[in-house]
XYZ file of N, CA and C in Angstrom:
780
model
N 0.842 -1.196 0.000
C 0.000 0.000 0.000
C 0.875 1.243 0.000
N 0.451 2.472 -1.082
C 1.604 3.299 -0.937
C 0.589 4.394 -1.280
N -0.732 4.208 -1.193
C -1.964 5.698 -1.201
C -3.033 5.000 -0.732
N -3.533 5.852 0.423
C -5.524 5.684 1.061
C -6.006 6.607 0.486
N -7.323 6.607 0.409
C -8.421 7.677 0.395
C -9.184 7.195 1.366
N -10.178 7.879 1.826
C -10.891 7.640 2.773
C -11.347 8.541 3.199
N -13.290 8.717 3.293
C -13.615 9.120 4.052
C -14.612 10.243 3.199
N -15.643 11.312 3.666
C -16.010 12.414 2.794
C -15.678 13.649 3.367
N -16.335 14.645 2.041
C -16.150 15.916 2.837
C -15.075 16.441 1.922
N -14.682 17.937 2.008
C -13.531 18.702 1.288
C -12.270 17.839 1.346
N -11.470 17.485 0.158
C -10.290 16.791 0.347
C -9.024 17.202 1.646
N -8.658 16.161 2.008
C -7.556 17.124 3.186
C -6.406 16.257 2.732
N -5.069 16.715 2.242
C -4.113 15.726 1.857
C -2.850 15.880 2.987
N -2.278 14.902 3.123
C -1.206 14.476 4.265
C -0.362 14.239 3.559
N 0.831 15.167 4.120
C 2.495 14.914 3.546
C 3.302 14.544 4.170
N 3.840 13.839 4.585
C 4.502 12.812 5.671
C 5.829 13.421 5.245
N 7.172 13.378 6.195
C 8.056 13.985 6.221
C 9.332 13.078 5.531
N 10.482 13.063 6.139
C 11.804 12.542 6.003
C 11.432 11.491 6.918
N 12.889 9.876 6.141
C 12.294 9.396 6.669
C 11.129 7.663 7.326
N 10.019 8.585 6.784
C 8.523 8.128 7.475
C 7.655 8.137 6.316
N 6.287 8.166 6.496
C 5.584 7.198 5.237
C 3.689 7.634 5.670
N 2.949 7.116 4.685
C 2.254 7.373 5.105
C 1.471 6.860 6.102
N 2.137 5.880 6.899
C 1.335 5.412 8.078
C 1.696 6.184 9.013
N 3.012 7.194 9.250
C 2.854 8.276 10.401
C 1.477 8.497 10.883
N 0.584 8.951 9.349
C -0.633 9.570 10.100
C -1.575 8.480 10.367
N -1.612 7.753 11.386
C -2.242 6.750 11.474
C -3.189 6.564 12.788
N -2.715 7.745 13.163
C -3.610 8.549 14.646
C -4.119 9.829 14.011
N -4.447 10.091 12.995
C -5.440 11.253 12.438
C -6.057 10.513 11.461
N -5.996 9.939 10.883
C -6.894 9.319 9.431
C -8.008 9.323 10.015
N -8.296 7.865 10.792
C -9.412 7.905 11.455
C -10.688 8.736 11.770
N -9.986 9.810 12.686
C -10.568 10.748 13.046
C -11.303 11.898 11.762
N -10.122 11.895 11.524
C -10.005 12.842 10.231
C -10.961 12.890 8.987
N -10.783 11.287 8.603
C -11.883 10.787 7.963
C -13.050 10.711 7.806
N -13.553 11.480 9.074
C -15.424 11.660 9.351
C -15.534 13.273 8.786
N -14.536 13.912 8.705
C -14.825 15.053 8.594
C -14.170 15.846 6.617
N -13.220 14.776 6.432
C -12.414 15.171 5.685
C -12.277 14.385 4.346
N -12.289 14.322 3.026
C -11.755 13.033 1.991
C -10.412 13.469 2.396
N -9.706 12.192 3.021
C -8.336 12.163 3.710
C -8.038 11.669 2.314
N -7.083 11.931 1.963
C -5.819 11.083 0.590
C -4.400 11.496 1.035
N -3.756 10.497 1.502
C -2.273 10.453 1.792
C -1.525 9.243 1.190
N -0.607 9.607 1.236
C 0.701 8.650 -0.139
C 2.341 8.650 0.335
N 2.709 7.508 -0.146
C 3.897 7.513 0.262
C 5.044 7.853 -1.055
N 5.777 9.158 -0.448
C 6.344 9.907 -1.286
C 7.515 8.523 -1.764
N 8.088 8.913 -3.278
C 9.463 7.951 -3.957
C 10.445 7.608 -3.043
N 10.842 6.516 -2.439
C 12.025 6.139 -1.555
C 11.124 5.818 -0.324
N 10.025 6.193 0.184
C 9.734 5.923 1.749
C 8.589 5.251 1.898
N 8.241 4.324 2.548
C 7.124 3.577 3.300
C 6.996 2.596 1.840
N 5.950 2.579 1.040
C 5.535 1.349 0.441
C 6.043 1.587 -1.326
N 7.289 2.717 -1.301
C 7.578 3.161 -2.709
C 9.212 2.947 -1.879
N 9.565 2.179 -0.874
C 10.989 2.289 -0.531
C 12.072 1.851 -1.449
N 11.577 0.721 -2.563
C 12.706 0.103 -3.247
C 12.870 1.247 -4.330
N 12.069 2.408 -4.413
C 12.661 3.035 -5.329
C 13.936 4.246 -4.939
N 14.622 4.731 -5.783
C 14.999 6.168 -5.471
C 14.322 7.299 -4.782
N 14.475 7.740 -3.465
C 13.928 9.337 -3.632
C 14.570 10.774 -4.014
N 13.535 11.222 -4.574
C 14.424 12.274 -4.857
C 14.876 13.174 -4.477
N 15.825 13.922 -4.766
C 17.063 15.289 -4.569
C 16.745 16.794 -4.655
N 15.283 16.555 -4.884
C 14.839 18.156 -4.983
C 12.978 18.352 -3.908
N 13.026 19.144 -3.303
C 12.281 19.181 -2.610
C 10.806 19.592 -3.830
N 11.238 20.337 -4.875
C 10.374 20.871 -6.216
C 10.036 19.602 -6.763
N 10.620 19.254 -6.865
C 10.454 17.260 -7.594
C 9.205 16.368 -6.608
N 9.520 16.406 -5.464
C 8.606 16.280 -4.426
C 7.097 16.951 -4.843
N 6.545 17.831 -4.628
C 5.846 18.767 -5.035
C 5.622 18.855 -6.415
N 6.127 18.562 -7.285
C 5.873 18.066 -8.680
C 5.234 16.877 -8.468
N 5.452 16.121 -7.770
C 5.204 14.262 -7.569
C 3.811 14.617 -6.495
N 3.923 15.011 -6.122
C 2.359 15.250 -5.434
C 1.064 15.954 -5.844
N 1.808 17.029 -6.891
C 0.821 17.279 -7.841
C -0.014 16.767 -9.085
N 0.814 15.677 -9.338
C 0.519 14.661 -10.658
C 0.210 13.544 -9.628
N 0.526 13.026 -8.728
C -0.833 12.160 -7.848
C -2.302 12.615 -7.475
N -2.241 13.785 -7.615
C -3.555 14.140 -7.182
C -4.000 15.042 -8.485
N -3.745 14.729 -9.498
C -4.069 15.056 -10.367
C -4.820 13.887 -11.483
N -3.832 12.573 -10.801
C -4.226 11.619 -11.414
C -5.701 10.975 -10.293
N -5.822 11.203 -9.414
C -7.248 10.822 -8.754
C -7.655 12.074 -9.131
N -7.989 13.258 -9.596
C -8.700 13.871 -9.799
C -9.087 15.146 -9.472
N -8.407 15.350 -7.928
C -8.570 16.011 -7.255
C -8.436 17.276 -7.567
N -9.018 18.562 -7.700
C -8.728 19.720 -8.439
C -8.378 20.866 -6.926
N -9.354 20.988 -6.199
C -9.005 21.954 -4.745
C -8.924 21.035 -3.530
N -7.841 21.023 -2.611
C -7.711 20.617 -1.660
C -7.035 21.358 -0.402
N -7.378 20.828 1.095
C -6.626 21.145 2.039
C -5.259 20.663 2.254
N -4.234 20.946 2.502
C -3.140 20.532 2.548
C -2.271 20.679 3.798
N -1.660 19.434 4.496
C -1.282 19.650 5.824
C 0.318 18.831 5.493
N 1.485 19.840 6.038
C 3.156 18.749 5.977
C 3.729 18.793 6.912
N 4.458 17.717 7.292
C 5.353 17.511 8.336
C 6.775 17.688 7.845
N 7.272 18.744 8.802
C 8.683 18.124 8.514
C 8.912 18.717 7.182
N 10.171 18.090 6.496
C 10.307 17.755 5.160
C 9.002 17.622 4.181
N 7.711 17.286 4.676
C 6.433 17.369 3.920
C 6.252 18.518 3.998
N 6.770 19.381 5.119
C 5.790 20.936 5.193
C 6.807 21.509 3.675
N 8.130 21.598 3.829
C 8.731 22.074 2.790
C 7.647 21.911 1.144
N 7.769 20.421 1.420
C 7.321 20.313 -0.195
C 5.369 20.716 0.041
N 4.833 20.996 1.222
C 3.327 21.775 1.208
C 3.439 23.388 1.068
N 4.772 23.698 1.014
C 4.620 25.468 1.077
C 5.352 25.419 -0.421
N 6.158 23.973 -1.266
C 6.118 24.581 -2.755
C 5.070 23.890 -3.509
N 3.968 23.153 -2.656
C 2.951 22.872 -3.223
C 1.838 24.294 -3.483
N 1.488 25.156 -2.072
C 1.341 26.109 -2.228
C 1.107 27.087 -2.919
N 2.585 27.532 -3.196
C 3.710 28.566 -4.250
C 3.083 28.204 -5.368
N 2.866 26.815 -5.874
C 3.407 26.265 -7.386
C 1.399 26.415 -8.163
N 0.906 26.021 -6.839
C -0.926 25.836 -6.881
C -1.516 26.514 -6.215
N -1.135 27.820 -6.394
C -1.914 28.662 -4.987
C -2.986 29.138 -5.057
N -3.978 28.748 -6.644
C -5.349 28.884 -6.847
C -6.141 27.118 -6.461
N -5.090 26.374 -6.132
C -5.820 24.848 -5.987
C -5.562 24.474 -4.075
N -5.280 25.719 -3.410
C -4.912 25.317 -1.815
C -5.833 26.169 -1.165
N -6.445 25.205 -0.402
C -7.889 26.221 0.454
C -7.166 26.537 1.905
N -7.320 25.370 2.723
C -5.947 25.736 3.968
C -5.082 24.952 3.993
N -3.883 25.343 3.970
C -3.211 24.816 4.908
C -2.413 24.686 6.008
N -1.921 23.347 6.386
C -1.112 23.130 7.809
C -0.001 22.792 7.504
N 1.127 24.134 8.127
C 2.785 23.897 8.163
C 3.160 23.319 9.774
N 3.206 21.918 9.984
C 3.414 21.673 10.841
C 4.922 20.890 11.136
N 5.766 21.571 12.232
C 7.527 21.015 12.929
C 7.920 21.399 11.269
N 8.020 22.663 10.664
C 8.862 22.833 9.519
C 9.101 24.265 9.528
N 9.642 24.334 8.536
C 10.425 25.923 8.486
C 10.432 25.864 6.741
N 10.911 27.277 6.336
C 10.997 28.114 5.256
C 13.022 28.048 5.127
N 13.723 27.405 5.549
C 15.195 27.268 5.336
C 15.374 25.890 5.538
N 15.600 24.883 4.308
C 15.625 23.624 4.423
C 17.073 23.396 4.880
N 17.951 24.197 5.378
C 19.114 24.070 5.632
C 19.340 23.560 7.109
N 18.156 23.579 7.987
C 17.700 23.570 9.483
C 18.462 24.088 10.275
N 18.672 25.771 10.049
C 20.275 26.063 11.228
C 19.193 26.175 12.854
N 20.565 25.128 13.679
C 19.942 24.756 14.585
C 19.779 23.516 15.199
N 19.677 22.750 14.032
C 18.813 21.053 14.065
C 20.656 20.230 15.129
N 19.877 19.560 15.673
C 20.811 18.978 16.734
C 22.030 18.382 15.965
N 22.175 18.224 14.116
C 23.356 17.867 14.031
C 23.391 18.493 12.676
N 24.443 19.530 12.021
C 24.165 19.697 10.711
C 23.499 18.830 9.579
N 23.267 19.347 8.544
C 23.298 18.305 7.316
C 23.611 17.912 6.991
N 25.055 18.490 6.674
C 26.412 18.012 6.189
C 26.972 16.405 7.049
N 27.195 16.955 8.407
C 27.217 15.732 9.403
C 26.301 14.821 8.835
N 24.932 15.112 8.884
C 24.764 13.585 8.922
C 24.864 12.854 7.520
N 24.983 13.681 6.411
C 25.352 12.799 5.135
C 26.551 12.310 4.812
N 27.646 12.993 5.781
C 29.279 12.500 5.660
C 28.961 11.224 6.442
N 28.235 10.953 7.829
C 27.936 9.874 8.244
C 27.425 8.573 7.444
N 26.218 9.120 6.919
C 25.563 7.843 6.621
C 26.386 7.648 4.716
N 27.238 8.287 3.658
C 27.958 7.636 3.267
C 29.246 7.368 3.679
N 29.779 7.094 5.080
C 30.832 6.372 5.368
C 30.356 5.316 6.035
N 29.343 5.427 6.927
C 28.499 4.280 7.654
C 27.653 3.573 7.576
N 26.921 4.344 6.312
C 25.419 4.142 6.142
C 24.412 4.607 7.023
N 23.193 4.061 6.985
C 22.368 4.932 7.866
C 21.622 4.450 9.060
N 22.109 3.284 9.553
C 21.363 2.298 10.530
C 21.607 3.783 11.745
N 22.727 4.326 11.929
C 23.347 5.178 13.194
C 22.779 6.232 13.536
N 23.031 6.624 12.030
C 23.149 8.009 11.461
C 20.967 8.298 11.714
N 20.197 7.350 10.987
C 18.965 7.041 11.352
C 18.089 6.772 12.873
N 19.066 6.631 13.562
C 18.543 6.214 14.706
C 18.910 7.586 15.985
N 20.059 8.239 15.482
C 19.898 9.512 15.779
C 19.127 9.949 15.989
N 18.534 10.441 14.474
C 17.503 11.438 13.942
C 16.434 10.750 14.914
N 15.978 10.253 14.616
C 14.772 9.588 14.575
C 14.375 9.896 16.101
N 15.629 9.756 17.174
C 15.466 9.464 18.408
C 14.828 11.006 18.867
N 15.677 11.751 18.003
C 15.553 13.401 18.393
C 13.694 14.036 18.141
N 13.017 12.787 17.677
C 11.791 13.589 17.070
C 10.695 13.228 18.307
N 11.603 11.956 19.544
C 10.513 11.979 20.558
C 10.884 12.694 21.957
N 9.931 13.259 22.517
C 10.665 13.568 24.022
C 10.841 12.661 24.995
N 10.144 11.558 24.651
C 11.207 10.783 25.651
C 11.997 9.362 24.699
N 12.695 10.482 23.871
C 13.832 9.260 22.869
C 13.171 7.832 22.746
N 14.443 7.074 22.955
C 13.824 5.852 22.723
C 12.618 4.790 23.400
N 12.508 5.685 24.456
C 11.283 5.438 25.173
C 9.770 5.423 25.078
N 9.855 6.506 24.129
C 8.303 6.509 23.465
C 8.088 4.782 22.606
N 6.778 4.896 23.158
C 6.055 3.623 22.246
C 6.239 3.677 21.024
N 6.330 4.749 20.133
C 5.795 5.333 18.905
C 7.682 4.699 18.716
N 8.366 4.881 19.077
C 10.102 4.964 18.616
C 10.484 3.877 17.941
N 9.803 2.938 17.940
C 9.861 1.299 17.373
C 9.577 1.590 15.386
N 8.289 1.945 15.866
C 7.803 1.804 14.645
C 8.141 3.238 13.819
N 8.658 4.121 14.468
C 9.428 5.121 13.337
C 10.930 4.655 13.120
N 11.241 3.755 13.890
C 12.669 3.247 13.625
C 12.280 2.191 12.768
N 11.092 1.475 12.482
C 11.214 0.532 11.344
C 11.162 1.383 9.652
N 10.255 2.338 9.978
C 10.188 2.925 8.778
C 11.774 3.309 8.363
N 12.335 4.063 9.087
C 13.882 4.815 8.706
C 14.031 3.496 8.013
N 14.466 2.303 8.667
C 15.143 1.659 8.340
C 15.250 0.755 6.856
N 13.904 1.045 6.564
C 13.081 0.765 5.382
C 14.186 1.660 4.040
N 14.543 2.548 4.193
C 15.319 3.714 3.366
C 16.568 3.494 3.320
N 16.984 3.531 1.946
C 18.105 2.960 1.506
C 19.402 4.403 1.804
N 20.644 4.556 1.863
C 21.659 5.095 2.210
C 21.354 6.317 1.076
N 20.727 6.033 -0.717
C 20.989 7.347 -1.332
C 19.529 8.085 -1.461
N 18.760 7.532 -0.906
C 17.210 8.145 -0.837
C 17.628 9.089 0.616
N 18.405 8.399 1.698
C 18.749 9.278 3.087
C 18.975 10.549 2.329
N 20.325 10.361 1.816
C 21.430 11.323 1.421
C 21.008 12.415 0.417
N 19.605 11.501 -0.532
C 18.939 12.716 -1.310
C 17.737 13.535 -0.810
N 17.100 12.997 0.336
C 16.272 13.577 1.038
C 17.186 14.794 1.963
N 18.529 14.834 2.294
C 18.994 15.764 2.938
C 19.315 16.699 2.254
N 19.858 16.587 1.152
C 19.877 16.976 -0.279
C 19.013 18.005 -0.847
N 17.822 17.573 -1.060
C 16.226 18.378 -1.189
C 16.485 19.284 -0.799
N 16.372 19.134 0.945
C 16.077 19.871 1.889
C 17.479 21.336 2.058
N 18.490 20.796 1.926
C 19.399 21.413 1.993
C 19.589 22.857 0.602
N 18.999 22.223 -0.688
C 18.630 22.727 -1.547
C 17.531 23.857 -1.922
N 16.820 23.740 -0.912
C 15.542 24.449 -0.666
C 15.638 25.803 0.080
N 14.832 26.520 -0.165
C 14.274 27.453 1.163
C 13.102 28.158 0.336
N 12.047 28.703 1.125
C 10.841 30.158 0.707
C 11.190 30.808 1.015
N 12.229 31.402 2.046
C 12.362 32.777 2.028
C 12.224 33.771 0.965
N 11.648 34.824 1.096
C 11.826 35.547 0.101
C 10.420 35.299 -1.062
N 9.822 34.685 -0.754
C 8.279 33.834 -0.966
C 7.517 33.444 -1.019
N 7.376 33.815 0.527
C 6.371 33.132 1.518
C 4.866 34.255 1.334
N 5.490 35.156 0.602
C 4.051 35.856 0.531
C 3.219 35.605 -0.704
N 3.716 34.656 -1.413
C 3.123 34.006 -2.435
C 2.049 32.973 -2.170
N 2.081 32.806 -0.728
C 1.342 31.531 -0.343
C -0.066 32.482 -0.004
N -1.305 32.172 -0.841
C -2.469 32.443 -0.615
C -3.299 31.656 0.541
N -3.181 30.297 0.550
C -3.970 29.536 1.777
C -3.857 30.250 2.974
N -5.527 30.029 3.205
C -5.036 30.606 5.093
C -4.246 29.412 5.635
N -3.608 29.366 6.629
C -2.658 28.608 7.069
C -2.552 28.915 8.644
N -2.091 27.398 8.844
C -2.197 27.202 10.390
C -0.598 26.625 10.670
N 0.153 27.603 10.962
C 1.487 27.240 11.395
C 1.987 26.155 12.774
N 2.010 25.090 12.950
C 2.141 24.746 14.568
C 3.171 24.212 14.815
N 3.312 24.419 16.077
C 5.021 24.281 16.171
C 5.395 23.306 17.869
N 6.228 22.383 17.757
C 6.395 21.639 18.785
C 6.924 22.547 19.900
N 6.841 23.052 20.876
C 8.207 23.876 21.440
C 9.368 23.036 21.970
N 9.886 21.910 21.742
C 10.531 20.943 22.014
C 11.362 20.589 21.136
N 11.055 21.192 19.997
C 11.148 20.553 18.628
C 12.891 20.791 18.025
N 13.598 19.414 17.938
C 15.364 19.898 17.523
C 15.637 19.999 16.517
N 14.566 19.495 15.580
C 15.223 20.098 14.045
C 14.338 21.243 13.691
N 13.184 22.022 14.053
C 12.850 23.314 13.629
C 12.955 24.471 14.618
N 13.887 25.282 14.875
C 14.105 25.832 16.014
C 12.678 27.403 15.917
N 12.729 27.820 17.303
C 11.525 29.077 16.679
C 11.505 30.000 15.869
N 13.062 30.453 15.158
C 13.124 31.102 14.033
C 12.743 30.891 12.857
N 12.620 29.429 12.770
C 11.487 29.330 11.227
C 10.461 29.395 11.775
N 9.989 28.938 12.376
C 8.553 28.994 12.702
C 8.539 30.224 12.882
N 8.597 31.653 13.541
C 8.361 32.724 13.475
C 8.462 33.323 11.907
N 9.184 32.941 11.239
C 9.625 33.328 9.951
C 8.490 32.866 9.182
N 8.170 31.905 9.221
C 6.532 31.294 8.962
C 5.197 32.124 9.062
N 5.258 32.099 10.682
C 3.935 32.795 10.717
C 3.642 34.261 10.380
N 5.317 35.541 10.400
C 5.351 36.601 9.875
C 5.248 36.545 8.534
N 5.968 36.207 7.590
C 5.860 35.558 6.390
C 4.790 35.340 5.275
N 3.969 34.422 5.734
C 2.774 34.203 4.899
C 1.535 34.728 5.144
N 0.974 35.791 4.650
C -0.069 36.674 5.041
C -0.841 36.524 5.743
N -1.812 35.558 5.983
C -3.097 34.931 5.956
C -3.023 33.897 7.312
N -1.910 34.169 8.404
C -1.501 33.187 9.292
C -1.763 32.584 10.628
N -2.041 31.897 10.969
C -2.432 31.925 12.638
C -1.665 30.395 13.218
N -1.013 30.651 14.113
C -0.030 30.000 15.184
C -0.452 29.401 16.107
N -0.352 27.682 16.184
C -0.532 27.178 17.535
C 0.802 26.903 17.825
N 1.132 26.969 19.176
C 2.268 25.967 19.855
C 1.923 24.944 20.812
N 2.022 23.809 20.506
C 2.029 22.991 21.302
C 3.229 22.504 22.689
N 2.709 22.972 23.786
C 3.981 23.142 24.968
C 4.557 21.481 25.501
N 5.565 21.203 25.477
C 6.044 19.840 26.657
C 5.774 18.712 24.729
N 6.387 19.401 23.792
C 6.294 18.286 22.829
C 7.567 18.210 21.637
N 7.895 17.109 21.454
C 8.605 17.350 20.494
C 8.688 17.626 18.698
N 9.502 16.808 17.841
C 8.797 16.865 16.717
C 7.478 15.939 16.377
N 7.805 14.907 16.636
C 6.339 14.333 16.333
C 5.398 14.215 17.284
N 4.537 15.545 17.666
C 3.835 16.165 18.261
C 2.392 15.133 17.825
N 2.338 14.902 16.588
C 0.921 13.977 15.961
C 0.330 12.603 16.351
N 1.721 11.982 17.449
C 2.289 11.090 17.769
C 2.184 11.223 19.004
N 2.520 11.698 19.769
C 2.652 12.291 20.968
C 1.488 12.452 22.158
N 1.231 13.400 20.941
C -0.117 14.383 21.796
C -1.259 14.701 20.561
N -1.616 12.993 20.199
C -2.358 13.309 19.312
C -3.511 13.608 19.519
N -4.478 13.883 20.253
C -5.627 14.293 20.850
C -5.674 15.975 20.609
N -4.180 16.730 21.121
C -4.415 18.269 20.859
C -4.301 18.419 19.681
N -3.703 17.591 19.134
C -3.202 17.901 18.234
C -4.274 17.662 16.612
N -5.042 16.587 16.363
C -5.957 16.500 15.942
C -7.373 17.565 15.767
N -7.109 18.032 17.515
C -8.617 19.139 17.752
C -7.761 20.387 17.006
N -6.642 20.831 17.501
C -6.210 21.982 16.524
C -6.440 22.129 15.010
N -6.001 20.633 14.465
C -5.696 20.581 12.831
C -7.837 21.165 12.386
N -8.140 20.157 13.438
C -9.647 20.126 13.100
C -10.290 21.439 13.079
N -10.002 22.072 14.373
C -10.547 23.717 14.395
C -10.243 24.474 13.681
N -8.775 24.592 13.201
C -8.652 25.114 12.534
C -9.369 25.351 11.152
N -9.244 23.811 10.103
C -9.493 23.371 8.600
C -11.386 23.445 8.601
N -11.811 23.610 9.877
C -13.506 23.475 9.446
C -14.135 25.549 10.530
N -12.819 26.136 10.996
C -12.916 27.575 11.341
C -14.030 28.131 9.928
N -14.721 29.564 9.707
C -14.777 30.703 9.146
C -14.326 30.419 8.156
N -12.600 31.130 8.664
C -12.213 32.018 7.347
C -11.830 30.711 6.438
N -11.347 29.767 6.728
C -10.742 28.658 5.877
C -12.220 28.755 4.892
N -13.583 28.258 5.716
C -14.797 28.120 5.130
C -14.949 28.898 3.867
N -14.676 30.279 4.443
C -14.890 31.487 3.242
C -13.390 31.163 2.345
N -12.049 31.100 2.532
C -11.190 30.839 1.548
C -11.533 29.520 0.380
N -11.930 28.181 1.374
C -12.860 27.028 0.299
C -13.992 27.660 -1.024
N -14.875 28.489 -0.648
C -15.452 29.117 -1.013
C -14.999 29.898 -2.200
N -14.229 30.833 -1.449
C -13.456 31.346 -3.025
C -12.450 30.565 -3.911
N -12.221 29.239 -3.662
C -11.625 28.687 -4.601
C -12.364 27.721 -5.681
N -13.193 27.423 -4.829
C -14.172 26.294 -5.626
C -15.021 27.126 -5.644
N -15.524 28.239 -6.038
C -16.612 29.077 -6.499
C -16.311 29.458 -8.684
């Protein structure tokens, strides 16, 4: 399985990060699904597309998500990214900003370079091609719970990493490293719901502030005592936020003017 649909209601699409796949969201579908046509997919290289290549450009990404949902049909949708997904949801955005009603930039930033993130970029790609990425993966991975390897959830995001081959790692850092909106962000028409872990080691509060000043149309949750995978975590707040937000007013009236 490497795409769901599920469910009715205005489309809401899920971009799963670095990484991880589309079963991350596997504590919102559900829910989500009563309110939302959920459609989430697993981007080239991760979860049920792992034997392939992923690719080296975060635009390529976002190209590849636009011709999936082009090929189901989908013409206006809500759009929510994690991580490395938020990157490629703000050049989904940019690229479709008459086809995005709201969306959610969630644990991401506007500088795919992550100054800040608990270990450069550079580091960890000199790592994982001298070591590969069993190490170099289990790092990362550890850094996205607050209580490391202790969380329940740490198993099964360590199976996914592990799923990802050494040049899908190295081109996913790649992307990201390649990337930024600065300088762009006012191109993004969706109202948008910025949220941010305050715990969080690879998006420090300068993107996220850079975020929510940034894109016109903006409004900010922080979630306190969480890390990056906040969805995971504290999925209960975290669900009622995505929810209040995507079924609020103004989103209502932005749906409105797109599909009108």
């Amino acid at each position: 399985m490497n795409c769901i649909r599920v469910g009715t209601g205005p489309t809401l699409v899920l971009v799963h990060g670095f990484l991880s796949s589309l079963t991350y969201w596997e504590k919102q579908i559900e829910l989500f699904s009563t309110r939302f046509d959920v459609v989430a997919f697993d981007l080239p290289g991760y979860g049920g597309k792992a034997k392939e290549t992923g690719l080296d450009s975060v635009e390529g990404f976002a190209d590849f998500v636009l011709g999936k949902l082009d090929e189901l049909g989908i013409d206006c949708f809500h759009l929510m990214g994690h991580s490395m997904g938020g990157m490629i949801a703000q050049e989904v955005a940019i690229k479709a900003k008459d086809r995005v009603m709201g969306l959610v930039l969630y644990a991401t930033g506007p500088n795919g370079r992550l100054p800040g993130r608990f270990e450069s970029l550079e580091d960890s790609m000199a790592r994982a091609e001298k070591e590969g990425t069993e190490q170099v993966a289990r790092d990362t991975v550890r850094t996205w719970f607050s209580e490391g390897e202790e969380d329940p959830d740490f198993v099964g995001g360590m199976a996914l990493a592990e799923r990802v081959s050494t040049q899908t790692y190295i081109n996913g850092l790649r992307a990201m490293a390649g990337w930024k909106s600065l300088g762009r962000l006012d191109q993004i028409e969706a109202k948008t719901l910025v949220l941010w872990p305050d715990s969080d080691r690879s998006y420090m509060w300068e993107q996220t502030e850079t975020l929510w000043r940034g894109i016109k149309d903006t409004n900010l949750a922080v979630v306190p005592l969480a890390a990056h995978n906040t969805h995971l975590e504290k999925a209960r707040i975290f669900n009622l936020l995505v929810i209040e937000f995507l079924q609020s007013e103004k989103v209502k009236q932005r749906q409105l003017a797109v599909t009108s």
